CSV table of C-alpha atoms and ligand atoms in Angstrom, one decimal:
chain,number,residue,atom,x,y,z
V,287,MET,CA,4.8,6.9,23.6
V,288,ASN,CA,1.7,4.9,24.7
V,289,VAL,CA,-0.4,3.2,22.4
V,290,ALA,CA,-4.0,2.2,22.9
V,291,LEU,CA,-4.1,-1.3,20.7
V,292,GLY,CA,-8.2,-2.0,19.8
V,293,VAL,CA,-8.8,-5.4,18.7
V,294,CYS,CA,-12.0,-6.4,17.1
V,295,GLY,CA,-13.2,-9.9,16.7
V,296,GLY,CA,-12.2,-11.4,13.4
V,297,VAL,CA,-9.9,-14.7,12.4
V,298,ALA,CA,-7.3,-11.7,12.2
V,299,ALA,CA,-7.3,-11.1,16.0
V,300,TYR,CA,-4.5,-13.9,16.4
V,301,LYS,CA,-1.9,-11.3,14.5
V,302,SER,CA,-2.9,-8.3,16.8
V,303,ALA,CA,-1.0,-10.5,19.6
V,304,GLU,CA,2.3,-10.4,17.1
V,305,LEU,CA,1.5,-6.3,16.5
V,306,ALA,CA,1.4,-5.8,20.0
V,307,ARG,CA,5.0,-7.4,20.2
V,308,ALA,CA,6.2,-5.4,17.3
V,309,LEU,CA,5.0,-1.9,19.2
V,310,MET,CA,6.8,-2.9,22.2
V,311,GLU,CA,9.9,-3.4,20.2
V,312,ARG,CA,9.3,-0.3,18.7
V,313,GLY,CA,9.6,1.5,22.3
V,314,PHE,CA,5.8,1.9,22.7
V,315,SER,CA,4.0,1.2,26.1
V,316,VAL,CA,0.8,-0.7,24.8
V,317,GLN,CA,-2.7,-1.3,26.2
V,318,ALA,CA,-4.9,-3.5,24.8
V,319,ILE,CA,-8.6,-3.3,24.1
V,320,LEU,CA,-10.2,-6.4,23.4
V,321,THR,CA,-13.9,-6.4,22.3
V,322,ALA,CA,-16.4,-8.9,23.2
V,323,SER,CA,-16.0,-10.8,20.0
V,324,ALA,CA,-12.4,-10.4,19.7
V,325,THR,CA,-12.2,-12.5,23.3
V,326,GLU,CA,-14.1,-15.2,21.1
V,327,PHE,CA,-11.1,-15.4,18.9
V,328,VAL,CA,-8.2,-14.5,21.0
V,329,ARG,CA,-7.5,-14.9,25.1
V,330,PRO,CA,-6.9,-11.4,26.9
V,331,LEU,CA,-4.2,-13.6,28.9
V,332,THR,CA,-1.9,-13.6,25.7
V,333,PHE,CA,-2.2,-9.6,25.5
V,334,ALA,CA,-1.7,-9.5,29.3
V,335,ALA,CA,1.2,-11.5,29.0
V,336,LEU,CA,3.1,-9.7,26.1
V,337,THR,CA,2.0,-6.2,27.3
V,338,GLY,CA,2.5,-6.7,30.8
V,339,ARG,CA,-0.8,-4.8,31.5
V,340,LYS,CA,-4.4,-5.5,32.3
V,341,VAL,CA,-6.1,-6.1,29.4
V,342,ILE,CA,-9.5,-4.0,29.1
V,343,THR,CA,-12.6,-6.3,27.6
V,344,ALA,CA,-15.4,-4.6,29.2
V,345,LEU,CA,-17.2,-1.1,29.5
V,346,PHE,CA,-18.0,-2.0,32.9
V,347,SER,CA,-16.3,-4.1,35.4
V,348,ALA,CA,-17.8,-6.7,37.7
V,349,GLU,CA,-18.1,-4.0,40.4
V,350,ASP,CA,-19.4,-1.4,38.5
V,351,ASN,CA,-18.3,1.5,40.2
V,352,LEU,CA,-17.3,5.3,39.3
V,353,ALA,CA,-13.7,4.1,38.4
V,354,SER,CA,-14.5,1.6,35.8
V,355,ALA,CA,-17.4,3.7,34.6
V,356,ILE,CA,-15.0,6.3,33.5
V,357,GLU,CA,-12.2,4.2,32.4
V,358,HIS,CA,-12.4,4.7,28.5
V,359,ILE,CA,-11.8,8.8,29.5
V,360,ARG,CA,-8.8,7.8,31.3
V,361,VAL,CA,-7.5,5.4,28.7
V,362,ALA,CA,-8.5,7.9,25.7
V,363,ARG,CA,-6.3,10.7,27.6
V,364,GLU,CA,-3.4,8.5,28.6
V,365,ASN,CA,-2.8,7.7,25.3
V,366,ASP,CA,-1.0,9.4,22.5
V,367,ILE,CA,-2.2,6.9,19.6
V,368,LEU,CA,-5.0,4.5,18.8
V,369,VAL,CA,-4.4,1.8,16.8
V,370,VAL,CA,-7.1,-0.7,15.8
V,371,ALA,CA,-6.1,-4.0,14.5
V,372,PRO,CA,-8.0,-5.9,13.1
V,373,ALA,CA,-10.6,-3.1,12.5
V,374,THR,CA,-14.0,-5.0,11.2
V,375,ALA,CA,-16.4,-3.4,9.0
V,376,ASP,CA,-18.6,-3.1,12.1
V,377,VAL,CA,-16.1,-1.0,14.2
V,378,LEU,CA,-15.2,1.4,11.1
V,379,ALA,CA,-19.4,1.7,10.8
V,380,LYS,CA,-19.2,2.7,14.5
V,381,PHE,CA,-16.4,4.8,14.4
V,382,ALA,CA,-17.6,6.5,11.7
V,383,HIS,CA,-21.1,7.5,12.8
V,384,GLY,CA,-20.1,7.9,16.4
V,385,ILE,CA,-22.2,4.8,17.8
V,386,ALA,CA,-20.6,4.2,21.4
V,387,ASP,CA,-21.7,1.0,22.9
V,388,ASP,CA,-18.7,-0.8,24.1
V,389,PHE,CA,-15.2,0.2,25.8
V,390,LEU,CA,-13.5,0.1,22.1
V,391,THR,CA,-16.3,2.3,20.7
V,392,THR,CA,-16.5,5.1,23.9
V,393,THR,CA,-12.5,5.5,24.2
V,394,TYR,CA,-12.8,6.5,20.5
V,395,LEU,CA,-15.2,9.2,20.8
V,396,ALA,CA,-13.3,10.6,23.4
V,397,PHE,CA,-9.9,10.2,22.4
V,398,THR,CA,-8.4,13.6,20.5
V,399,GLY,CA,-5.2,11.8,19.2
V,400,ARG,CA,-3.7,9.9,16.4
V,401,VAL,CA,-6.3,7.3,14.8
V,402,VAL,CA,-4.6,4.4,12.9
V,403,LEU,CA,-7.0,1.5,11.3
V,404,ALA,CA,-6.0,-1.5,10.1
V,405,PRO,CA,-9.2,-3.4,8.5
V,406,ALA,CA,-9.6,-6.8,7.7
V,407,MET,CA,-12.4,-8.4,6.8
V,408,ASN,CA,-13.6,-10.4,3.8
V,409,THR,CA,-13.7,-8.8,0.1
V,410,GLU,CA,-16.9,-8.2,-0.4
V,411,MET,CA,-17.5,-6.7,3.3
V,412,TRP,CA,-14.6,-4.7,2.3
V,413,ASN,CA,-15.9,-3.3,-1.0
V,414,HIS,CA,-19.5,-2.9,-0.3
V,415,PRO,CA,-20.7,0.7,-0.7
V,416,ALA,CA,-21.2,1.0,2.9
V,417,THR,CA,-18.0,0.2,4.0
V,418,ARG,CA,-16.5,2.4,1.2
V,419,GLU,CA,-18.6,5.2,2.5
V,420,ASN,CA,-17.4,4.7,6.0
V,421,VAL,CA,-13.8,4.7,5.1
V,422,ARG,CA,-14.0,7.7,3.1
V,423,ILE,CA,-15.6,9.5,6.4
V,424,LEU,CA,-12.8,8.1,8.3
V,425,ARG,CA,-10.4,9.2,6.2
V,426,ASP,CA,-11.9,12.6,5.6
V,427,ARG,CA,-11.5,12.9,9.7
V,428,GLY,CA,-7.8,12.6,9.3
V,429,HIS,CA,-7.5,9.0,10.4
V,430,GLU,CA,-4.9,6.8,8.8
V,431,LEU,CA,-5.6,3.5,7.3
V,432,ILE,CA,-3.3,1.0,6.4
V,433,GLU,CA,-5.1,-0.8,3.5
V,434,PRO,CA,-5.9,-4.8,3.9
V,435,GLU,CA,-3.5,-6.9,1.6
V,436,ASP,CA,-4.8,-9.2,-1.2
V,437,GLY,CA,-4.7,-13.0,-0.5
V,438,ILE,CA,-6.3,-16.0,0.5
V,439,LEU,CA,-9.2,-14.9,2.9
V,440,ALA,CA,-10.2,-17.2,5.8
V,441,CYS,CA,-13.6,-17.7,4.1
V,442,GLY,CA,-11.8,-18.9,0.9
V,443,ALA,CA,-12.1,-16.0,-1.2
V,444,ILE,CA,-9.0,-14.2,-2.8
V,445,GLY,CA,-8.8,-10.5,-3.0
V,446,PRO,CA,-8.5,-7.4,-0.6
V,447,GLY,CA,-9.1,-8.2,3.2
V,448,ARG,CA,-6.5,-9.3,5.0
V,449,LEU,CA,-5.0,-7.8,7.5
V,450,ALA,CA,-2.0,-6.0,6.8
V,451,ASP,CA,1.4,-7.4,8.1
V,452,PRO,CA,1.7,-6.8,12.0
V,453,VAL,CA,5.4,-5.6,11.2
V,454,ARG,CA,4.4,-3.3,8.9
V,455,ILE,CA,1.3,-1.9,10.5
V,456,ALA,CA,4.2,-1.2,13.7
V,457,ASP,CA,6.5,0.6,11.1
V,458,PHE,CA,3.8,2.5,9.9
V,459,VAL,CA,2.9,3.7,13.8
V,460,ALA,CA,6.3,4.4,14.4
V,461,ALA,CA,7.5,6.3,11.2
V,462,GLY,CA,4.4,8.8,12.1
V,463,ALA,CA,5.3,9.0,15.7
V,464,ILE,CA,8.6,10.8,15.0
V,465,PRO,CA,7.2,14.6,14.9
V,466,THR,CA,7.5,15.5,11.4
V,467,PRO,CA,10.2,18.3,10.5
V,468,ARG,CA,8.9,21.2,8.6
V,469,ASP,CA,11.6,21.7,6.5
V,470,LEU,CA,10.0,21.9,2.9
V,471,GLU,CA,7.9,25.0,3.9
V,472,GLY,CA,7.9,27.5,0.7
V,473,GLU,CA,8.6,24.5,-1.5
V,474,VAL,CA,6.4,23.7,-4.3
V,475,VAL,CA,6.9,20.0,-5.0
V,476,LEU,CA,5.7,18.1,-8.1
V,477,ILE,CA,5.1,14.7,-7.9
V,478,THR,CA,4.7,12.0,-10.8
V,479,ALA,CA,3.1,8.7,-9.5
V,480,GLY,CA,1.7,5.6,-10.4
V,481,PRO,CA,2.2,3.9,-14.2
V,482,THR,CA,0.8,5.3,-17.5
V,483,GLN,CA,-1.7,3.5,-19.9
V,484,GLU,CA,-1.3,3.7,-23.5
V,485,PRO,CA,-4.4,2.5,-25.4
V,486,ILE,CA,-4.1,-0.3,-28.1
V,487,ASP,CA,-7.5,0.4,-29.1
V,488,ALA,CA,-11.0,1.3,-27.3
V,489,VAL,CA,-10.7,-1.3,-24.7
V,490,ARG,CA,-6.9,-2.8,-24.4
V,491,TYR,CA,-3.7,-0.9,-23.1
V,492,ILE,CA,0.0,-1.3,-22.5
V,493,SER,CA,0.9,-0.7,-18.7
V,494,ASN,CA,3.6,-1.8,-16.2
V,495,ARG,CA,3.3,-3.1,-12.3
V,496,SER,CA,3.3,0.0,-11.0
V,497,SER,CA,0.9,0.5,-8.0
V,498,GLY,CA,1.7,4.1,-7.0
V,499,LYS,CA,2.0,4.0,-3.6
V,500,MET,CA,5.7,5.2,-3.5
V,501,GLY,CA,4.9,8.6,-5.0
V,502,TYR,CA,1.8,8.8,-3.1
V,503,ALA,CA,3.7,7.9,0.2
V,504,LEU,CA,6.2,10.9,-1.2
V,505,ALA,CA,3.1,13.2,-1.7
V,506,GLU,CA,1.9,12.5,1.6
V,507,GLU,CA,5.2,13.2,3.4
V,508,ALA,CA,6.3,16.3,1.4
V,509,ALA,CA,3.0,17.8,2.5
V,510,ALA,CA,3.3,16.8,6.4
V,511,ARG,CA,6.5,18.6,5.9
V,512,GLY,CA,4.8,21.7,4.9
V,513,ALA,CA,5.3,21.7,0.9
V,514,ARG,CA,2.4,22.7,-1.5
V,515,VAL,CA,2.1,19.6,-3.6
V,516,ILE,CA,1.2,18.9,-7.0
V,517,LEU,CA,0.5,15.0,-7.5
V,518,VAL,CA,0.5,13.9,-11.3
V,519,SER,CA,-0.9,10.4,-10.8
V,520,GLY,CA,-1.9,7.7,-13.7
V,521,PRO,CA,-4.6,5.0,-12.8
V,522,VAL,CA,-4.1,3.8,-9.8
V,523,HIS,CA,-6.5,2.3,-6.8
V,524,LEU,CA,-5.2,5.0,-3.9
V,525,ALA,CA,-7.0,7.4,-2.3
V,526,GLU,CA,-5.8,11.0,-2.8
V,527,PRO,CA,-3.2,11.4,-0.2
V,528,ARG,CA,-3.7,13.9,2.5
V,529,GLY,CA,-3.0,17.8,1.7
V,530,ALA,CA,-1.8,16.8,-2.0
V,531,PRO,CA,-4.3,17.8,-4.8
V,532,THR,CA,-3.9,15.3,-7.6
V,533,ILE,CA,-4.3,15.7,-11.1
V,534,ARG,CA,-5.4,12.0,-12.4
V,535,VAL,CA,-3.9,11.1,-16.4
V,536,ARG,CA,-3.8,8.2,-18.0
V,537,THR,CA,-1.4,8.3,-20.7
V,538,ALA,CA,2.4,9.1,-20.9
V,539,SER,CA,1.4,12.2,-23.1
V,540,GLU,CA,-1.5,13.5,-20.6
V,541,MET,CA,1.4,13.3,-17.6
V,542,ARG,CA,3.9,15.1,-19.7
V,543,ALA,CA,0.9,18.3,-20.6
V,544,ALA,CA,0.2,18.1,-16.7
V,545,VAL,CA,4.0,18.2,-15.7
V,546,MET,CA,4.6,21.0,-18.2
V,547,GLU,CA,1.8,23.0,-16.9
V,548,HIS,CA,2.9,22.9,-13.5
V,549,LEU,CA,6.7,23.1,-14.0
V,550,GLU,CA,7.1,26.7,-13.8
V,551,GLU,CA,5.5,27.4,-10.3
V,552,SER,CA,7.2,24.0,-9.0
V,553,SER,CA,10.9,24.0,-6.8
V,554,ILE,CA,11.4,20.6,-6.7
V,555,ILE,CA,10.2,18.1,-9.3
V,556,ILE,CA,10.3,14.0,-8.2
V,557,LYS,CA,9.4,11.6,-10.7
V,558,ALA,CA,8.3,8.5,-9.2
V,559,ALA,CA,5.8,7.5,-12.0
V,560,ALA,CA,6.6,4.3,-14.2
V,561,VAL,CA,6.0,5.8,-17.7
V,562,ALA,CA,5.1,3.4,-20.3
V,563,ASP,CA,8.4,3.8,-22.6
V,564,TYR,CA,6.0,3.1,-25.9
V,565,HIS,CA,2.8,3.7,-26.9
V,566,ARG,CA,0.8,3.1,-30.1
V,567,SER,CA,0.0,6.3,-32.3
V,568,ASN,CA,-3.4,6.6,-33.6
V,569,ALA,CA,-4.8,3.6,-31.7
V,570,PRO,CA,-8.2,3.0,-33.1
V,571,ARG,CA,-10.9,4.4,-30.7
V,572,THR,CA,-12.9,1.2,-31.6
V,573,LYS,CA,-12.3,-2.4,-30.2
V,574,GLU,CA,-10.1,-4.1,-32.8
V,575,LYS,CA,-11.6,-7.5,-33.7
V,576,LYS,CA,-9.2,-11.0,-33.4
V,577,THR,CA,-8.6,-12.9,-36.5
V,578,ALA,CA,-6.5,-16.1,-36.3
V,579,ALA,CA,-3.5,-14.2,-37.9
V,580,ARG,CA,-0.4,-13.2,-36.0
V,581,LEU,CA,-0.9,-9.5,-34.8
V,582,SER,CA,2.3,-7.5,-34.7
V,583,LEU,CA,1.7,-3.7,-33.0
V,584,GLU,CA,3.8,-0.8,-34.3
V,585,LEU,CA,5.2,1.0,-31.4
V,586,ASP,CA,6.2,4.4,-31.0
V,587,PRO,CA,8.5,6.0,-28.1
V,588,THR,CA,6.4,8.2,-25.6
V,589,PRO,CA,8.0,11.5,-24.8
V,590,ASP,CA,10.2,11.0,-22.0
V,591,ILE,CA,9.3,13.7,-19.3
V,592,LEU,CA,12.1,13.4,-17.1
V,593,ALA,CA,14.8,13.9,-19.7
V,594,GLU,CA,12.5,17.4,-21.0
V,595,VAL,CA,12.3,18.5,-17.2
V,596,GLY,CA,16.3,17.9,-17.4
V,597,THR,CA,16.4,20.7,-20.0
V,598,LYS,CA,14.3,23.1,-18.7
V,599,LYS,CA,14.7,22.6,-14.7
V,600,ASN,CA,17.1,26.0,-14.2
V,601,ASP,CA,17.8,26.1,-10.6
V,602,ARG,CA,14.9,23.3,-9.7
V,603,LEU,CA,15.7,20.4,-7.6
V,604,LEU,CA,15.3,17.4,-10.1
V,605,VAL,CA,15.2,13.7,-8.7
V,606,GLY,CA,14.2,10.6,-11.1
V,607,PHE,CA,13.7,7.2,-10.1
V,608,ALA,CA,15.1,3.8,-12.1
V,609,ALA,CA,13.6,0.7,-11.8
V,610,GLU,CA,16.0,-2.2,-12.6
V,611,THR,CA,16.7,-5.6,-12.6
V,612,ASP,CA,20.7,-5.4,-12.9
V,613,HIS,CA,23.3,-3.1,-12.6
V,614,LEU,CA,21.4,-0.7,-10.3
V,615,VAL,CA,24.0,1.8,-9.3
V,616,GLU,CA,25.6,2.0,-12.7
V,617,GLU,CA,22.3,2.6,-14.9
V,618,ALA,CA,20.7,5.3,-12.1
V,619,ARG,CA,24.2,7.3,-12.7
V,620,ARG,CA,23.5,6.6,-16.5
V,621,LYS,CA,20.1,8.0,-16.0
V,622,LEU,CA,21.3,11.0,-13.7
V,623,GLU,CA,23.7,11.9,-16.4
V,624,THR,CA,21.4,11.7,-19.4
V,625,LYS,CA,18.3,13.0,-17.7
V,626,ASN,CA,19.9,15.9,-16.1
V,627,CYS,CA,19.0,15.0,-12.4
V,628,ASP,CA,20.5,15.8,-9.1
V,629,MET,CA,19.4,12.5,-7.2
V,630,VAL,CA,18.4,9.4,-8.7
V,631,VAL,CA,16.4,6.9,-6.5
V,632,ALA,CA,17.4,3.5,-7.5
V,633,ASN,CA,15.5,0.4,-7.1
V,634,LEU,CA,16.0,-3.2,-8.1
V,635,VAL,CA,12.5,-4.3,-9.3
V,636,SER,CA,13.6,-8.3,-9.5
V,637,ARG,CA,13.5,-8.5,-5.7
V,638,GLU,CA,10.6,-10.3,-3.9
V,639,GLY,CA,8.7,-8.1,-1.5
V,640,ALA,CA,10.3,-4.6,-2.5
V,641,GLY,CA,9.5,-2.5,-5.4
V,642,PHE,CA,6.3,-2.4,-7.6
V,643,GLU,CA,3.0,-3.4,-6.1
V,644,SER,CA,4.7,-4.0,-2.8
V,645,ASP,CA,4.2,-1.7,0.3
V,646,GLU,CA,7.8,-1.7,1.1
V,647,ASN,CA,10.5,-0.8,-0.6
V,648,GLU,CA,14.6,-0.9,-0.8
V,649,VAL,CA,16.5,1.9,-2.7
V,650,VAL,CA,20.1,3.2,-3.2
V,651,LEU,CA,20.0,7.0,-4.1
V,652,VAL,CA,22.3,8.2,-6.1
V,653,LEU,CA,23.8,11.7,-6.2
V,654,ARG,CA,25.2,14.0,-8.4
V,655,THR,CA,28.5,14.0,-5.8
V,656,GLY,CA,29.2,10.4,-6.7
V,657,GLU,CA,27.7,9.6,-3.3
V,658,THR,CA,25.4,6.4,-2.9
V,659,ILE,CA,23.3,6.0,-0.3
V,660,PRO,CA,21.8,2.5,0.5
V,661,VAL,CA,18.2,3.0,2.2
V,662,LYS,CA,17.6,-0.2,3.8
V,663,ARG,CA,14.2,-2.2,3.2
V,664,ALA,CA,11.3,-0.3,4.9
V,665,ALA,CA,7.5,0.7,4.5
V,666,LYS,CA,7.2,2.9,1.7
V,667,ARG,CA,6.4,6.0,3.8
V,668,VAL,CA,9.9,5.5,5.6
V,669,ILE,CA,11.5,5.3,2.6
V,670,ALA,CA,9.8,8.5,1.2
V,671,ARG,CA,11.2,10.3,4.7
V,672,ARG,CA,14.7,9.3,3.7
V,673,ILE,CA,14.6,10.6,0.0
V,674,LEU,CA,13.0,14.1,1.6
V,675,ASP,CA,15.9,14.0,4.0
V,676,GLN,CA,18.2,13.9,1.3
V,677,VAL,CA,16.4,16.5,-1.1
V,678,THR,CA,16.3,18.8,2.0
V,679,LYS,CA,19.8,18.6,2.3
V,680,LEU,CA,20.6,18.8,-1.4
V,681,ARG,CA,18.0,22.2,-1.6
V,682,LEU,CA,20.5,23.6,1.5
V,683,ALA,CA,23.6,22.9,-0.7
V,684,LEU,CA,22.1,24.5,-3.7
V,685,ASN,CA,20.8,27.5,-1.7
V,686,THR,CA,24.4,28.2,-0.2
V,687,SER,CA,26.1,27.9,-3.4
V,688,ARG,CA,24.3,30.1,-5.2
G,1842,CTP,N1,10.5,8.7,-17.4
G,1842,CTP,C1,9.8,9.8,-18.0
G,1842,CTP,N2,9.4,9.8,-19.0
G,1842,CTP,C2,9.0,8.8,-19.9
G,1842,CTP,C3,10.1,7.3,-19.1
G,1842,CTP,C4,10.8,7.1,-17.9
G,1842,CTP,O1,9.6,10.7,-17.4
G,1842,CTP,N3,8.9,8.3,-20.9
G,1842,CTP,C5,11.2,8.9,-16.2
G,1842,CTP,C6,10.2,7.8,-14.8
G,1842,CTP,O2,9.6,8.8,-14.1
G,1842,CTP,C7,11.8,7.8,-14.1
G,1842,CTP,C8,12.7,8.0,-15.3
G,1842,CTP,O3,12.3,8.2,-16.0
G,1842,CTP,O4,12.0,8.8,-12.9
G,1842,CTP,C9,13.2,6.4,-15.3
G,1842,CTP,O5,12.5,5.4,-16.0
G,1842,CTP,P1,13.0,3.9,-16.5
G,1842,CTP,O6,11.7,3.6,-17.8
G,1842,CTP,O7,13.5,3.5,-15.6
G,1842,CTP,O8,14.2,4.7,-17.5
G,1842,CTP,P2,14.5,4.3,-19.2
G,1842,CTP,O9,14.9,6.0,-19.4
G,1842,CTP,O10,13.0,4.2,-19.6
G,1842,CTP,O11,15.5,3.8,-19.2
G,1842,CTP,P3,15.7,2.2,-19.5
G,1842,CTP,O12,14.4,1.8,-20.1
G,1842,CTP,O13,16.8,2.2,-20.3
G,1842,CTP,O14,15.8,1.5,-18.3
């Protein structure tokens, strides 16, 4: 498969060289396109050496002949995927509004394939309403965005804006390049994602570190595989996944209500949410004043949604999650039994760079048959794919045994 790799002018441009290599390692042939400002940060020669191909740096070559005048059309036709990393605020604005004033932007307008954008910029620029609006336009157009990561930026600020890890971008591009099977057509998949927030008073709450990324990846993947998806999401900073209408809730009890409302119509239920286990009953609606005295909070257990669904599931397929710090498989097996699940996705949350808040995960699928299937560390979209592969197998087994 052919990838046109657009590199814009930003400090992160040097990471694109690593991305070019990572894409090649995954079997892509890479045509690098450097914007004029990108060439201020990185040398075209680096990309030429890595990709073994001439690097495009300008709309018109010195000869200014017809061949070069229509080269962006050729590049647009010959490539299957257009990846832009780093994508600056400027290029996002130009793509969003169809401004075509250099090779990359004219190629974009002529391109009809899959577009993957990995933005990188200063936090304020990323959060600016103009950029937010451009991102929304590009997402609505069906383009895929790899969110920038939090970290220390070149400008010294700390916040979102750092280009995603090149290996992660390459994995993301590769995961989407395999044709998605339509093996969930006819299924209604109910997915819960994110944390819940349990109010302590009008302004404080109990919650956990779940980002919702695993559940959202599952929702997007299930929709891509033809399922009708209902996503019930706790408070997260993620855009609604493509093809998955999202019901936003806050507390465990709101999540329970949304799940129960849609249980009847669902054929597969995946409970990826990290539901808070305790809440404060009758939390005051006002803000409680601090005092010098020690404070104890009385907490009551929240409803265990998974366990309740387990008692009402009939022939629905039920997948639970287990976030553990110790005895991963044993704990997952215990939850499988007690909550009447068909499969439990177990992840070790104590591991660096996987699980909560991370873009990657590493899990073990624990099945009712006694089988355990380890899924090695990968982007959450790739993990979602493996989970749903297993779900379709279980579905098939269930249908044939009926
Ligand atoms: N879950 C749920 N409702 C709750 C708590 C958990 O539906 N009130 C679901 C989660 O969505 C997840 C699974 O149960 O699919 C595992 O949750 P976890 O909190 O890890 O398990 P617990 O039952 O709370 O067990 P423990 O605290 O012993 O780990």
